[in-house]
Short mmCIF file of C-alpha atoms in Angstrom, two decimals:
data_model
loop_
_atom_site.label_atom_id
_atom_site.label_comp_id
_atom_site.label_asym_id
_atom_site.label_seq_id
_atom_site.Cartn_x
_atom_site.Cartn_y
_atom_site.Cartn_z
CA MET U 207 141.21 170.74 57.88
CA GLY U 208 144.69 169.82 56.72
CA LYS U 209 148.52 171.54 58.59
CA VAL U 210 148.93 173.62 56.12
CA ASP U 211 145.37 174.96 56.79
CA LYS U 212 145.38 174.93 60.16
CA GLU U 213 148.29 176.97 60.12
CA ALA U 214 146.52 179.70 57.45
CA PHE U 215 143.41 179.99 59.00
CA ALA U 216 144.65 180.11 62.70
CA SER U 217 147.64 183.26 61.61
CA GLU U 218 144.50 184.96 60.02
CA PHE U 219 141.40 183.30 62.80
CA TYR U 220 143.86 184.76 65.35
CA SER U 221 145.22 187.72 63.82
CA ARG U 222 144.30 190.42 66.37
CA GLN U 223 146.42 188.47 69.06
CA ILE U 224 148.76 187.42 67.43
CA ILE U 225 150.10 191.23 66.70
CA LEU U 226 150.30 191.25 70.38
CA LYS U 227 154.19 191.21 71.37
CA GLU U 228 152.76 189.95 74.97
CA LEU U 229 151.51 186.83 72.92
CA GLY U 230 152.72 186.56 69.28
CA TRP U 231 153.44 183.56 68.01
CA ILE U 232 155.42 181.22 70.16
CA GLY U 233 152.30 181.90 73.04
CA GLN U 234 149.66 180.97 70.38
CA ARG U 235 150.79 178.07 69.65
CA LYS U 236 151.15 177.23 73.76
CA LEU U 237 147.37 177.93 74.03
CA ALA U 238 147.19 175.48 71.31
CA LYS U 239 148.59 172.88 72.74
CA ALA U 240 147.27 173.32 76.69
CA LYS U 241 144.68 170.93 77.87
CA VAL U 242 142.30 172.27 80.54
CA ALA U 243 139.49 171.38 82.27
CA VAL U 244 136.09 173.52 82.79
CA VAL U 245 133.97 171.82 85.85
CA GLY U 246 130.58 173.41 86.23
CA VAL U 247 128.89 174.25 82.43
CA GLY U 248 126.89 176.49 83.27
CA GLY U 249 126.72 180.51 84.04
CA LEU U 250 130.61 181.02 84.73
CA GLY U 251 131.73 177.56 82.92
CA THR U 252 130.57 178.98 79.80
CA ALA U 253 131.65 181.84 79.98
CA SER U 254 135.65 180.68 80.15
CA SER U 255 135.01 177.60 77.95
CA LEU U 256 133.78 180.03 75.34
CA TYR U 257 136.78 182.63 76.49
CA LEU U 258 138.91 180.12 75.97
CA ALA U 259 137.68 178.51 73.14
CA LEU U 260 138.30 181.64 71.44
CA ALA U 261 141.64 182.79 72.66
CA GLY U 262 142.86 179.63 71.36
CA VAL U 263 142.77 176.69 73.93
CA GLY U 264 143.69 173.29 71.62
CA HIS U 265 141.82 171.20 74.08
CA LEU U 266 138.88 171.33 76.73
CA ARG U 267 137.78 168.85 78.52
CA LEU U 268 134.18 169.72 79.68
CA ILE U 269 132.51 168.16 82.85
CA ASP U 270 128.87 168.63 84.40
CA GLN U 271 125.99 166.26 84.89
CA ASP U 272 123.61 169.07 84.52
CA THR U 273 121.17 169.46 81.13
CA VAL U 274 119.72 172.43 79.87
CA GLU U 275 117.25 173.77 81.54
CA MET U 276 114.77 176.85 80.56
CA PRO U 277 115.82 179.50 83.54
CA ASN U 278 120.02 178.31 82.40
CA LEU U 279 119.28 180.29 79.38
CA HIS U 280 118.85 184.08 80.02
CA ARG U 281 122.40 183.68 82.09
CA GLN U 282 124.35 180.74 80.00
CA ILE U 283 125.68 181.72 77.46
CA LEU U 284 126.20 179.01 74.85
CA TYR U 285 122.89 177.23 75.10
CA SER U 286 119.03 178.51 72.79
CA MET U 287 115.58 176.85 73.77
CA ASP U 288 116.53 174.01 70.80
CA ASP U 289 119.02 172.65 73.52
CA LEU U 290 116.19 172.11 75.81
CA HIS U 291 116.46 169.17 78.30
CA TYR U 292 119.82 167.87 75.87
CA PRO U 293 123.31 167.11 78.63
CA LYS U 294 125.72 170.41 78.93
CA VAL U 295 128.20 169.75 78.11
CA GLU U 296 127.36 168.11 74.27
CA VAL U 297 125.46 171.12 73.71
CA ALA U 298 128.19 173.62 74.21
CA ALA U 299 131.22 171.07 73.08
CA LYS U 300 129.28 170.94 69.39
CA ARG U 301 129.07 175.07 70.27
CA LEU U 302 131.79 175.67 71.00
CA MET U 303 134.04 173.57 68.08
CA LYS U 304 131.74 175.73 66.12
CA LEU U 305 133.02 178.55 66.55
CA ASN U 306 136.40 177.40 66.82
CA PRO U 307 136.81 174.85 64.47
CA LEU U 308 140.75 174.19 66.20
CA LEU U 309 139.68 173.07 68.71
CA LYS U 310 139.26 169.58 70.50
CA ALA U 311 136.23 169.79 72.79
CA GLU U 312 135.98 166.38 75.46
CA PRO U 313 133.00 166.82 77.03
CA ILE U 314 131.72 164.61 80.02
CA SER U 315 128.48 164.19 82.32
CA GLU U 316 129.51 163.48 85.42
CA ASN U 317 129.38 164.39 88.17
CA VAL U 318 132.73 164.65 90.35
CA ASN U 319 132.93 163.37 93.69
CA PRO U 320 136.13 161.74 95.35
CA SER U 321 136.01 158.50 93.03
CA ASN U 322 136.31 160.22 89.66
CA VAL U 323 137.76 163.68 91.03
CA GLU U 324 141.31 163.31 90.26
CA ARG U 325 140.87 160.91 87.08
CA LEU U 326 138.57 163.51 85.51
CA LEU U 327 141.43 165.67 85.74
CA SER U 328 144.21 163.83 84.78
CA GLY U 329 146.37 165.47 82.27
CA VAL U 330 144.98 168.84 82.31
CA ASP U 331 147.64 172.04 82.56
CA LEU U 332 144.96 173.77 84.32
CA VAL U 333 141.32 173.59 86.07
CA VAL U 334 138.19 176.45 85.82
CA ASP U 335 136.17 176.01 88.31
CA GLY U 336 132.48 177.42 87.61
CA LEU U 337 130.63 175.55 90.65
CA ASP U 338 128.05 176.78 92.62
CA ASN U 339 128.91 174.01 95.59
CA MET U 340 132.23 173.58 98.02
CA PHE U 341 131.80 170.33 98.39
CA THR U 342 132.76 169.87 95.07
CA ARG U 343 135.64 173.08 95.59
CA TYR U 344 136.98 171.80 97.65
CA LEU U 345 137.58 168.28 95.86
CA LEU U 346 139.14 170.26 93.03
CA ASN U 347 141.42 172.15 95.81
CA ARG U 348 142.91 169.18 97.32
CA ALA U 349 142.82 166.72 93.68
CA CYS U 350 144.68 169.44 92.12
CA ILE U 351 146.97 170.15 94.61
CA LYS U 352 147.65 166.72 94.51
CA LEU U 353 148.15 166.62 90.80
CA GLY U 354 150.27 169.83 91.11
CA ILE U 355 147.27 171.18 88.50
CA PRO U 356 146.72 175.12 88.89
CA TYR U 357 143.32 175.47 89.62
CA VAL U 358 141.11 178.82 88.58
CA VAL U 359 138.44 179.44 91.21
CA GLY U 360 135.25 181.93 90.49
CA ALA U 361 132.05 182.18 91.83
CA ALA U 362 128.75 184.51 91.78
CA ILE U 363 126.33 185.65 94.34
CA GLY U 364 123.74 188.40 92.99
CA ILE U 365 125.67 191.56 91.91
CA GLU U 366 129.04 190.29 93.35
CA GLY U 367 131.84 188.22 92.10
CA ASN U 368 135.00 187.17 93.35
CA LEU U 369 138.03 184.96 91.81
CA ALA U 370 141.15 183.42 92.61
CA VAL U 371 143.97 181.70 91.09
CA PHE U 372 145.78 178.99 92.88
CA MET U 373 149.00 177.68 91.89
CA PRO U 374 150.54 174.29 93.58
CA PRO U 375 152.71 173.21 95.37
CA GLU U 376 153.12 177.01 96.58
CA ASN U 377 149.07 177.10 97.71
#
């Protein structure tokens, strides 16, 4: 898709949000330049990455070491039976780029740990946490503070959920 084709495609693809006075073309172009890391591509991460991709975020770095398993299929919306036993990030990246051809999805099949967390988050504008364990959340939080990256944390347990946004250096 050439530059002219991309602009024409984006104009139609995002037409319903470009008309919003709060967003417009200026906001849409900012989204297109944004680089977001989604850490954990399970229940929360698949939904988050889907809506970020469809909203027009230009680059998604998908980080998760898991493979697609049967118990994931009823709640992790990017996966199907054909994806069983494949790396979640590979499947998610391909599916998201099919849904939005303007997206660059970067799959990273790694477990986040103290020795790689800063490297994995380097160069992103925002981190979205779709994790299910506190240890890794603390690692992400510390790295985001150090790197000055805004950090969005979501969690769901049973039928309850919560969401928090942390904006360094304030918190």
